[in-house]
């Protein structure tokens, strides 16, 4: 048990934690490295740890919760190589993780919090409310469980599932550092995208970490009043501050910031909105992802028409803003982030 009295999973144990355990049970130092290697191999039970003696495996069983995640449900897309997982955490909370196979690699879109405090009006994740932060180990467990289930190496990670990753700052940074650790996963930071609704102080702090990850800021409007309506957090961090901190992030890390812009029918998808966005970002080394909105139950906003989306893109391109349209993966399954979890909560 840890300080919070919450049972810990195998993936919660990093090198210093395993060192403490090794000292407690008089295990030789090389065992720590072996256990970290098993983590990197995405092991989900002690029985597969062939080079670990039985008495040591018994201790691991006793000290930790196994399995790290229980699978509640898997939804498999029939049209693309995308699978959505509903996982149960050791305390019974439910989270959602998406596995996506692309020609450039295998990517996992993962959850960083149970629920979210940010309250964006269009988001299924926010509706059931916030419960708690995930540990770095629980983030790793999502990757390893999918790697284990699909017998595939995970090359990319996207922190874009349920939760605001920067609202769980310390655990998110710990997770990123463990992903690139020489003892374990050795994932390239360039293959990681972290999405935020625009928490300015945390973005500043993140820039100072000098991790070469891609930062994706959910902007959704260049108009302060519209953004306030879509995302309540916007009242705390005005658009000018967000653009300033994005420039700062680029200056510190050399990584071009991505702006996420979800298009809602006649709310933020008109030509005047595109012109306003182009003016805001003109000459900046940024990329804009235009995202057609998914339908979310109880949301008063609906997705934009195809023509409006294409026209929006045209206006950005005419103004020399790098932009692409990005469709959410798994359109034939519950595509919107947090939708599957919400469905599960409503059914129980
Ligand atoms: S969009 Fe992201 S930040 Fe906003 S409520 Fe949903 S999970 Fe939270």
mmCIF file of C-alpha atoms and ligand atoms in Angstrom:
data_model
loop_
_atom_site.group_PDB
_atom_site.id
_atom_site.type_symbol
_atom_site.label_atom_id
_atom_site.label_comp_id
_atom_site.label_asym_id
_atom_site.label_seq_id
_atom_site.Cartn_x
_atom_site.Cartn_y
_atom_site.Cartn_z
ATOM 1 C CA UNK A 1 0.000 0.000 0.000
ATOM 2 C CA UNK A 2 1.228 3.528 -0.740
ATOM 3 C CA UNK A 3 0.715 6.783 1.153
ATOM 4 C CA UNK A 4 -2.822 7.214 -0.177
ATOM 5 C CA UNK A 5 -3.577 3.641 0.889
ATOM 6 C CA UNK A 6 -4.283 2.768 -2.724
ATOM 7 C CA UNK A 7 -2.957 -0.623 -3.836
ATOM 8 C CA UNK A 8 -0.206 -0.278 -6.417
ATOM 9 C CA UNK A 9 0.144 -2.102 -9.691
ATOM 10 C CA UNK A 10 3.395 -3.498 -11.117
ATOM 11 C CA UNK A 11 3.699 -0.536 -13.499
ATOM 12 C CA UNK A 12 3.573 1.924 -10.595
ATOM 13 C CA UNK A 13 7.044 0.694 -9.595
ATOM 14 C CA UNK A 14 9.905 2.576 -11.210
ATOM 15 C CA UNK A 15 13.626 2.002 -10.559
ATOM 16 C CA UNK A 16 13.761 3.691 -7.095
ATOM 17 C CA UNK A 17 10.570 1.893 -5.968
ATOM 18 C CA UNK A 18 11.950 -1.476 -7.042
ATOM 19 C CA UNK A 19 15.224 -0.655 -5.296
ATOM 20 C CA UNK A 20 13.302 -0.215 -2.021
ATOM 21 C CA UNK A 21 11.489 -3.510 -2.591
ATOM 22 C CA UNK A 22 14.767 -5.283 -3.416
ATOM 23 C CA UNK A 23 16.313 -3.981 -0.203
ATOM 24 C CA UNK A 24 13.305 -5.075 1.844
ATOM 25 C CA UNK A 25 13.496 -8.648 0.523
ATOM 26 C CA UNK A 26 17.269 -8.885 0.009
ATOM 27 C CA UNK A 27 17.029 -9.331 -3.737
ATOM 28 C CA UNK A 28 20.267 -8.823 -5.665
ATOM 29 C CA UNK A 29 20.461 -5.601 -7.724
ATOM 30 C CA UNK A 30 20.273 -7.365 -11.116
ATOM 31 C CA UNK A 31 16.696 -8.387 -10.278
ATOM 32 C CA UNK A 32 15.610 -4.733 -10.548
ATOM 33 C CA UNK A 33 16.833 -4.575 -14.124
ATOM 34 C CA UNK A 34 15.090 -7.855 -14.899
ATOM 35 C CA UNK A 35 11.777 -6.561 -13.536
ATOM 36 C CA UNK A 36 12.072 -3.363 -15.552
ATOM 37 C CA UNK A 37 12.747 -5.479 -18.634
ATOM 38 C CA UNK A 38 9.530 -7.386 -17.949
ATOM 39 C CA UNK A 39 7.673 -4.081 -17.748
ATOM 40 C CA UNK A 40 9.102 -3.102 -21.142
ATOM 41 C CA UNK A 41 7.923 -6.481 -22.460
ATOM 42 C CA UNK A 42 4.387 -5.586 -21.316
ATOM 43 C CA UNK A 43 4.059 -8.553 -18.963
ATOM 44 C CA UNK A 44 0.629 -8.824 -17.328
ATOM 45 C CA UNK A 45 1.191 -11.614 -14.785
ATOM 46 C CA UNK A 46 4.052 -12.977 -12.707
ATOM 47 C CA UNK A 47 3.702 -16.457 -14.215
ATOM 48 C CA UNK A 48 5.359 -15.304 -17.458
ATOM 49 C CA UNK A 49 8.473 -14.023 -15.636
ATOM 50 C CA UNK A 50 10.568 -17.040 -16.538
ATOM 51 C CA UNK A 51 13.875 -15.743 -15.126
ATOM 52 C CA UNK A 52 12.411 -14.725 -11.744
ATOM 53 C CA UNK A 53 12.486 -17.333 -8.907
ATOM 54 C CA UNK A 54 9.180 -18.583 -7.532
ATOM 55 C CA UNK A 55 9.592 -17.103 -4.031
ATOM 56 C CA UNK A 56 10.209 -13.682 -5.565
ATOM 57 C CA UNK A 57 7.139 -13.993 -7.789
ATOM 58 C CA UNK A 58 5.072 -14.829 -4.688
ATOM 59 C CA UNK A 59 6.266 -11.575 -3.089
ATOM 60 C CA UNK A 60 5.378 -9.619 -6.250
ATOM 61 C CA UNK A 61 1.895 -11.174 -6.200
ATOM 62 C CA UNK A 62 1.461 -10.185 -2.566
ATOM 63 C CA UNK A 63 2.842 -6.646 -2.827
ATOM 64 C CA UNK A 64 1.009 -5.586 -5.983
ATOM 65 C CA UNK A 65 -2.405 -5.712 -7.624
ATOM 66 C CA UNK A 66 -2.631 -8.039 -10.638
ATOM 67 C CA UNK A 67 -3.664 -7.567 -13.355
ATOM 68 C CA UNK A 68 -2.845 -3.869 -13.656
ATOM 69 C CA UNK A 69 -6.046 -3.312 -15.635
ATOM 70 C CA UNK A 70 -9.125 -5.480 -16.140
ATOM 71 C CA UNK A 71 -10.693 -5.467 -19.586
ATOM 72 C CA UNK A 72 -14.393 -4.570 -19.345
ATOM 73 C CA UNK A 73 -15.102 -4.269 -23.050
ATOM 74 C CA UNK A 74 -13.380 -4.023 -26.436
ATOM 75 C CA UNK A 75 -15.039 -2.372 -29.424
ATOM 76 C CA UNK A 76 -13.386 -3.231 -32.743
ATOM 77 C CA UNK A 77 -13.892 -1.042 -35.792
ATOM 78 C CA UNK A 78 -15.027 -2.898 -38.894
ATOM 79 C CA UNK A 79 -13.693 -0.279 -41.269
ATOM 80 C CA UNK A 80 -10.229 0.555 -39.909
ATOM 81 C CA UNK A 81 -7.605 -0.997 -37.599
ATOM 82 C CA UNK A 82 -8.892 0.788 -34.496
ATOM 83 C CA UNK A 83 -9.935 -0.796 -31.209
ATOM 84 C CA UNK A 84 -11.434 0.921 -28.217
ATOM 85 C CA UNK A 85 -10.844 -0.549 -24.751
ATOM 86 C CA UNK A 86 -12.799 0.018 -21.598
ATOM 87 C CA UNK A 87 -10.537 -0.780 -18.632
ATOM 88 C CA UNK A 88 -11.289 -1.146 -14.933
ATOM 89 C CA UNK A 89 -8.639 0.284 -12.596
ATOM 90 C CA UNK A 90 -7.676 -1.405 -9.325
ATOM 91 C CA UNK A 91 -10.141 0.823 -7.398
ATOM 92 C CA UNK A 92 -13.053 -0.005 -9.712
ATOM 93 C CA UNK A 93 -12.966 3.225 -11.738
ATOM 94 C CA UNK A 94 -13.441 2.862 -15.472
ATOM 95 C CA UNK A 95 -11.286 4.457 -18.175
ATOM 96 C CA UNK A 96 -11.088 4.355 -21.949
ATOM 97 C CA UNK A 97 -8.081 3.812 -24.251
ATOM 98 C CA UNK A 98 -7.886 3.628 -28.043
ATOM 99 C CA UNK A 99 -5.489 1.554 -30.124
ATOM 100 C CA UNK A 100 -4.802 2.721 -33.684
ATOM 101 C CA UNK A 101 -2.649 0.967 -36.286
ATOM 102 C CA UNK A 102 -1.220 3.299 -38.908
ATOM 103 C CA UNK A 103 1.236 2.627 -41.698
ATOM 104 C CA UNK A 104 3.887 4.511 -39.674
ATOM 105 C CA UNK A 105 3.335 2.573 -36.445
ATOM 106 C CA UNK A 106 1.031 1.521 -33.626
ATOM 107 C CA UNK A 107 -0.383 4.384 -31.592
ATOM 108 C CA UNK A 108 -2.288 4.430 -28.308
ATOM 109 C CA UNK A 109 -4.522 7.307 -27.254
ATOM 110 C CA UNK A 110 -4.595 7.180 -23.486
ATOM 111 C CA UNK A 111 -6.411 8.520 -20.478
ATOM 112 C CA UNK A 112 -4.674 10.633 -17.831
ATOM 113 C CA UNK A 113 -7.536 11.269 -15.367
ATOM 114 C CA UNK A 114 -10.752 9.560 -14.315
ATOM 115 C CA UNK A 115 -13.100 12.231 -15.647
ATOM 116 C CA UNK A 116 -12.092 15.845 -16.170
ATOM 117 C CA UNK A 117 -12.539 19.146 -14.323
ATOM 118 C CA UNK A 118 -12.350 21.361 -17.412
ATOM 119 C CA UNK A 119 -16.011 21.014 -18.365
ATOM 120 C CA UNK A 120 -15.789 21.610 -22.126
ATOM 121 C CA UNK A 121 -19.406 21.726 -23.283
ATOM 122 C CA UNK A 122 -18.959 19.330 -26.206
ATOM 123 C CA UNK A 123 -16.986 16.629 -24.384
ATOM 124 C CA UNK A 124 -18.349 13.259 -23.281
ATOM 125 C CA UNK A 125 -15.405 12.836 -20.860
ATOM 126 C CA UNK A 126 -16.422 15.844 -18.801
ATOM 127 C CA UNK A 127 -20.073 14.880 -18.352
ATOM 128 C CA UNK A 128 -19.742 12.269 -15.562
ATOM 129 C CA UNK A 129 -17.467 14.648 -13.552
ATOM 130 C CA UNK A 130 -13.950 14.311 -12.167
ATOM 131 C CA UNK A 131 -12.933 11.451 -9.864
ATOM 132 C CA UNK A 132 -9.137 11.323 -9.608
ATOM 133 C CA UNK A 133 -5.771 11.557 -11.319
ATOM 134 C CA UNK A 134 -4.165 8.489 -12.826
ATOM 135 C CA UNK A 135 -0.698 7.464 -11.692
ATOM 136 C CA UNK A 136 2.167 7.310 -14.183
ATOM 137 C CA UNK A 137 1.988 3.516 -13.759
ATOM 138 C CA UNK A 138 -1.685 3.441 -14.742
ATOM 139 C CA UNK A 139 -0.815 5.402 -17.896
ATOM 140 C CA UNK A 140 1.942 2.914 -18.705
ATOM 141 C CA UNK A 141 -0.414 0.025 -17.987
ATOM 142 C CA UNK A 142 -2.763 1.178 -20.778
ATOM 143 C CA UNK A 143 0.100 0.970 -23.259
ATOM 144 C CA UNK A 144 1.412 -2.361 -22.033
ATOM 145 C CA UNK A 145 -2.036 -3.983 -21.871
ATOM 146 C CA UNK A 146 -2.782 -3.043 -25.479
ATOM 147 C CA UNK A 147 0.688 -4.160 -26.563
ATOM 148 C CA UNK A 148 0.075 -7.486 -24.786
ATOM 149 C CA UNK A 149 -3.457 -7.939 -26.174
ATOM 150 C CA UNK A 150 -2.527 -7.106 -29.754
ATOM 151 C CA UNK A 151 0.988 -8.608 -29.625
ATOM 152 C CA UNK A 152 2.361 -5.444 -31.153
ATOM 153 C CA UNK A 153 5.024 -2.896 -30.266
ATOM 154 C CA UNK A 154 3.536 0.509 -29.384
ATOM 155 C CA UNK A 155 5.593 3.144 -31.178
ATOM 156 C CA UNK A 156 3.450 6.240 -30.608
ATOM 157 C CA UNK A 157 1.450 7.668 -27.700
ATOM 158 C CA UNK A 158 -1.176 10.384 -27.714
ATOM 159 C CA UNK A 159 -2.275 11.939 -24.421
ATOM 160 C CA UNK A 160 -5.625 12.934 -25.757
ATOM 161 C CA UNK A 161 -8.039 10.543 -24.059
ATOM 162 C CA UNK A 162 -10.088 11.270 -20.952
ATOM 163 C CA UNK A 163 -8.694 14.054 -18.759
ATOM 164 C CA UNK A 164 -6.488 17.119 -19.005
ATOM 165 C CA UNK A 165 -2.933 15.758 -18.894
ATOM 166 C CA UNK A 166 -1.435 19.027 -17.623
ATOM 167 C CA UNK A 167 -3.919 19.116 -14.745
ATOM 168 C CA UNK A 168 -2.173 15.907 -13.639
ATOM 169 C CA UNK A 169 1.227 17.463 -14.253
ATOM 170 C CA UNK A 170 3.629 15.509 -12.049
ATOM 171 C CA UNK A 171 2.328 12.060 -12.965
ATOM 172 C CA UNK A 172 2.214 12.982 -16.658
ATOM 173 C CA UNK A 173 5.855 14.105 -16.611
ATOM 174 C CA UNK A 174 6.841 10.990 -14.686
ATOM 175 C CA UNK A 175 5.043 8.877 -17.286
ATOM 176 C CA UNK A 176 6.833 10.633 -20.172
ATOM 177 C CA UNK A 177 10.203 10.191 -18.514
ATOM 178 C CA UNK A 178 9.523 6.514 -17.919
ATOM 179 C CA UNK A 179 8.503 6.054 -21.547
ATOM 180 C CA UNK A 180 11.902 7.238 -22.683
ATOM 181 C CA UNK A 181 13.872 5.657 -19.861
ATOM 182 C CA UNK A 182 16.935 3.663 -20.834
ATOM 183 C CA UNK A 183 15.713 0.951 -18.453
ATOM 184 C CA UNK A 184 12.434 0.423 -20.192
ATOM 185 C CA UNK A 185 10.311 1.536 -23.041
ATOM 186 C CA UNK A 186 12.764 3.734 -24.992
ATOM 187 C CA UNK A 187 9.936 5.413 -26.914
ATOM 188 C CA UNK A 188 11.022 8.413 -28.944
ATOM 189 C CA UNK A 189 9.620 11.627 -27.454
ATOM 190 C CA UNK A 190 9.032 12.792 -31.026
ATOM 191 C CA UNK A 191 6.361 10.095 -31.304
ATOM 192 C CA UNK A 192 4.363 11.548 -28.418
ATOM 193 C CA UNK A 193 1.622 14.164 -28.616
ATOM 194 C CA UNK A 194 0.234 15.823 -25.521
ATOM 195 C CA UNK A 195 -3.081 17.611 -25.823
ATOM 196 C CA UNK A 196 -4.175 20.430 -23.543
ATOM 197 C CA UNK A 197 -7.139 22.766 -23.322
ATOM 198 C CA UNK A 198 -4.615 25.573 -22.758
ATOM 199 C CA UNK A 199 -3.443 25.691 -19.131
ATOM 200 C CA UNK A 200 -0.965 28.538 -19.570
ATOM 201 C CA UNK A 201 1.185 28.146 -16.400
ATOM 202 C CA UNK A 202 1.566 24.403 -16.972
ATOM 203 C CA UNK A 203 2.500 24.892 -20.653
ATOM 204 C CA UNK A 204 5.226 27.302 -19.512
ATOM 205 C CA UNK A 205 6.471 24.713 -17.039
ATOM 206 C CA UNK A 206 6.336 21.970 -19.670
ATOM 207 C CA UNK A 207 8.416 24.077 -22.079
ATOM 208 C CA UNK A 208 11.143 24.191 -19.409
ATOM 209 C CA UNK A 209 11.231 20.365 -19.248
ATOM 210 C CA UNK A 210 12.629 20.445 -22.812
ATOM 211 C CA UNK A 211 10.940 17.218 -23.834
ATOM 212 C CA UNK A 212 10.770 17.091 -27.637
ATOM 213 C CA UNK A 213 7.095 16.061 -27.657
ATOM 214 C CA UNK A 214 4.397 17.647 -29.813
ATOM 215 C CA UNK A 215 2.108 19.988 -27.936
ATOM 216 C CA UNK A 216 -1.468 20.140 -29.228
ATOM 217 C CA UNK A 217 -3.537 23.032 -27.912
ATOM 218 C CA UNK A 218 -7.316 22.802 -28.222
ATOM 219 C CA UNK A 219 -8.269 26.253 -29.452
ATOM 220 C CA UNK A 220 -11.634 25.680 -31.180
ATOM 221 C CA UNK A 221 -12.128 29.402 -31.770
ATOM 222 C CA UNK A 222 -10.103 32.573 -32.292
ATOM 223 C CA UNK A 223 -12.993 34.553 -30.848
ATOM 224 C CA UNK A 224 -12.851 34.968 -27.067
ATOM 225 C CA UNK A 225 -16.639 34.942 -26.528
ATOM 226 C CA UNK A 226 -17.169 31.798 -28.617
ATOM 227 C CA UNK A 227 -14.236 30.057 -26.941
ATOM 228 C CA UNK A 228 -15.605 30.966 -23.504
ATOM 229 C CA UNK A 229 -18.893 29.361 -24.486
ATOM 230 C CA UNK A 230 -17.282 26.139 -25.757
ATOM 231 C CA UNK A 231 -14.596 25.852 -23.062
ATOM 232 C CA UNK A 232 -15.187 27.452 -19.649
ATOM 233 C CA UNK A 233 -11.438 27.300 -18.846
ATOM 234 C CA UNK A 234 -10.955 29.931 -21.552
ATOM 235 C CA UNK A 235 -12.208 32.611 -19.139
ATOM 236 C CA UNK A 236 -9.054 32.035 -17.063
ATOM 237 C CA UNK A 237 -6.623 32.012 -19.986
ATOM 238 C CA UNK A 238 -7.436 34.476 -22.783
ATOM 239 C CA UNK A 239 -6.587 33.564 -26.365
ATOM 240 C CA UNK A 240 -3.705 36.089 -26.575
ATOM 241 C CA UNK A 241 -2.036 34.435 -23.574
ATOM 242 C CA UNK A 242 -2.420 31.028 -25.184
ATOM 243 C CA UNK A 243 -0.834 32.154 -28.432
ATOM 244 C CA UNK A 244 1.988 33.816 -26.477
ATOM 245 C CA UNK A 245 2.711 30.687 -24.456
ATOM 246 C CA UNK A 246 2.594 28.548 -27.627
ATOM 247 C CA UNK A 247 5.253 30.831 -29.153
ATOM 248 C CA UNK A 248 7.257 30.465 -25.959
ATOM 249 C CA UNK A 249 6.922 26.667 -26.154
ATOM 250 C CA UNK A 250 8.292 26.736 -29.718
ATOM 251 C CA UNK A 251 11.151 29.033 -28.715
ATOM 252 C CA UNK A 252 12.136 26.747 -25.809
ATOM 253 C CA UNK A 253 11.737 23.356 -27.484
ATOM 254 C CA UNK A 254 12.000 24.022 -31.227
ATOM 255 C CA UNK A 255 8.804 21.970 -31.603
ATOM 256 C CA UNK A 256 6.034 23.425 -33.739
ATOM 257 C CA UNK A 257 2.758 23.656 -31.818
ATOM 258 C CA UNK A 258 -0.419 22.106 -33.205
ATOM 259 C CA UNK A 259 -3.735 23.875 -32.711
ATOM 260 C CA UNK A 260 -6.779 21.639 -32.549
ATOM 261 C CA UNK A 261 -9.916 23.233 -33.967
ATOM 262 C CA UNK A 262 -13.147 21.235 -33.715
ATOM 263 C CA UNK A 263 -15.788 22.515 -36.092
ATOM 264 C CA UNK A 264 -19.359 22.986 -34.892
ATOM 265 C CA UNK A 265 -22.187 23.801 -37.229
ATOM 266 C CA UNK A 266 -22.626 27.602 -37.498
ATOM 267 C CA UNK A 267 -20.881 28.144 -34.155
ATOM 268 C CA UNK A 268 -17.234 28.430 -35.211
ATOM 269 C CA UNK A 269 -17.179 27.161 -38.815
ATOM 270 C CA UNK A 270 -18.084 30.252 -40.827
ATOM 271 C CA UNK A 271 -15.709 32.024 -43.266
ATOM 272 C CA UNK A 272 -15.364 34.958 -40.831
ATOM 273 C CA UNK A 273 -14.180 32.513 -38.128
ATOM 274 C CA UNK A 274 -11.565 31.067 -40.486
ATOM 275 C CA UNK A 275 -10.336 34.581 -41.368
ATOM 276 C CA UNK A 276 -10.125 35.430 -37.656
ATOM 277 C CA UNK A 277 -8.073 32.280 -36.989
ATOM 278 C CA UNK A 278 -5.790 33.002 -39.952
ATOM 279 C CA UNK A 279 -5.188 36.525 -38.652
ATOM 280 C CA UNK A 280 -4.366 35.205 -35.166
ATOM 281 C CA UNK A 281 -1.836 32.643 -36.421
ATOM 282 C CA UNK A 282 -0.410 34.439 -39.454
ATOM 283 C CA UNK A 283 3.326 33.897 -39.898
ATOM 284 C CA UNK A 284 3.620 31.562 -36.925
ATOM 285 C CA UNK A 285 5.311 28.147 -37.218
ATOM 286 C CA UNK A 286 2.167 26.209 -36.291
ATOM 287 C CA UNK A 287 -0.101 23.530 -37.661
ATOM 288 C CA UNK A 288 -3.890 23.526 -37.430
ATOM 289 C CA UNK A 289 -5.860 20.287 -37.192
ATOM 290 C CA UNK A 290 -9.456 20.809 -38.248
ATOM 291 C CA UNK A 291 -11.602 18.186 -36.564
ATOM 292 C CA UNK A 292 -15.183 17.504 -37.619
ATOM 293 C CA UNK A 293 -17.149 17.291 -34.346
ATOM 294 C CA UNK A 294 -18.508 13.963 -33.157
ATOM 295 C CA UNK A 295 -22.059 13.870 -31.908
ATOM 296 C CA UNK A 296 -22.185 13.776 -28.105
ATOM 297 C CA UNK A 297 -25.457 13.059 -26.329
ATOM 298 C CA UNK A 298 -26.800 16.118 -24.447
ATOM 299 C CA UNK A 299 -24.496 18.471 -26.358
ATOM 300 C CA UNK A 300 -26.300 21.394 -27.949
ATOM 301 C CA UNK A 301 -23.719 21.662 -30.724
ATOM 302 C CA UNK A 302 -23.593 19.499 -33.810
ATOM 303 C CA UNK A 303 -20.879 18.766 -36.365
ATOM 304 C CA UNK A 304 -20.287 21.027 -39.372
ATOM 305 C CA UNK A 305 -21.341 20.255 -42.930
ATOM 306 C CA UNK A 306 -18.620 18.934 -45.278
ATOM 307 C CA UNK A 307 -18.722 22.099 -47.410
ATOM 308 C CA UNK A 308 -18.172 24.325 -44.383
ATOM 309 C CA UNK A 309 -15.166 22.219 -43.300
ATOM 310 C CA UNK A 310 -13.600 22.264 -46.773
ATOM 311 C CA UNK A 311 -14.178 25.980 -47.120
ATOM 312 C CA UNK A 312 -12.609 26.624 -43.714
ATOM 313 C CA UNK A 313 -9.511 24.725 -44.797
ATOM 314 C CA UNK A 314 -9.368 26.645 -48.074
ATOM 315 C CA UNK A 315 -9.376 29.991 -46.261
ATOM 316 C CA UNK A 316 -6.566 28.886 -43.923
ATOM 317 C CA UNK A 317 -4.487 27.589 -46.827
ATOM 318 C CA UNK A 318 -5.067 30.807 -48.785
ATOM 319 C CA UNK A 319 -3.608 32.653 -45.788
ATOM 320 C CA UNK A 320 -0.618 30.273 -45.769
ATOM 321 C CA UNK A 321 -1.583 28.585 -42.507
ATOM 322 C CA UNK A 322 -0.554 24.901 -42.422
ATOM 323 C CA UNK A 323 -3.748 22.993 -41.829
ATOM 324 C CA UNK A 324 -5.286 19.577 -42.407
ATOM 325 C CA UNK A 325 -8.633 17.951 -41.715
ATOM 326 C CA UNK A 326 -8.365 15.161 -39.164
ATOM 327 C CA UNK A 327 -11.181 12.679 -38.787
ATOM 328 C CA UNK A 328 -11.436 10.901 -35.425
ATOM 329 C CA UNK A 329 -10.393 7.273 -35.590
ATOM 330 C CA UNK A 330 -13.055 4.602 -35.188
ATOM 331 C CA UNK A 331 -16.063 6.430 -36.592
ATOM 332 C CA UNK A 332 -18.150 3.244 -36.621
ATOM 333 C CA UNK A 333 -17.560 2.650 -32.892
ATOM 334 C CA UNK A 334 -18.258 5.187 -30.121
ATOM 335 C CA UNK A 335 -15.855 7.675 -31.670
ATOM 336 C CA UNK A 336 -15.965 10.660 -29.328
ATOM 337 C CA UNK A 337 -13.498 10.523 -26.475
ATOM 338 C CA UNK A 338 -15.180 9.383 -23.259
ATOM 339 C CA UNK A 339 -18.316 8.187 -25.036
ATOM 340 C CA UNK A 340 -17.801 4.478 -24.383
ATOM 341 C CA UNK A 341 -17.065 5.100 -20.702
ATOM 342 C CA UNK A 342 -20.088 7.341 -20.377
ATOM 343 C CA UNK A 343 -22.285 4.690 -21.996
ATOM 344 C CA UNK A 344 -20.953 2.147 -19.499
ATOM 345 C CA UNK A 345 -21.643 4.451 -16.524
ATOM 346 C CA UNK A 346 -25.200 5.087 -17.749
ATOM 347 C CA UNK A 347 -25.860 1.343 -18.213
ATOM 348 C CA UNK A 348 -24.750 0.438 -14.689
HETATM 349 S S1 LIG B 1 -12.067 18.189 -24.058
HETATM 350 FE FE1 LIG B 1 -10.336 17.515 -22.819
HETATM 351 S S2 LIG B 1 -10.029 19.197 -21.361
HETATM 352 FE FE2 LIG B 1 -12.090 19.481 -22.211
HETATM 353 S S3 LIG B 1 -13.433 18.402 -20.759
HETATM 354 FE FE3 LIG B 1 -12.892 16.951 -22.387
HETATM 355 S S4 LIG B 1 -11.140 15.816 -21.586
HETATM 356 FE FE4 LIG B 1 -11.350 17.688 -20.365
#
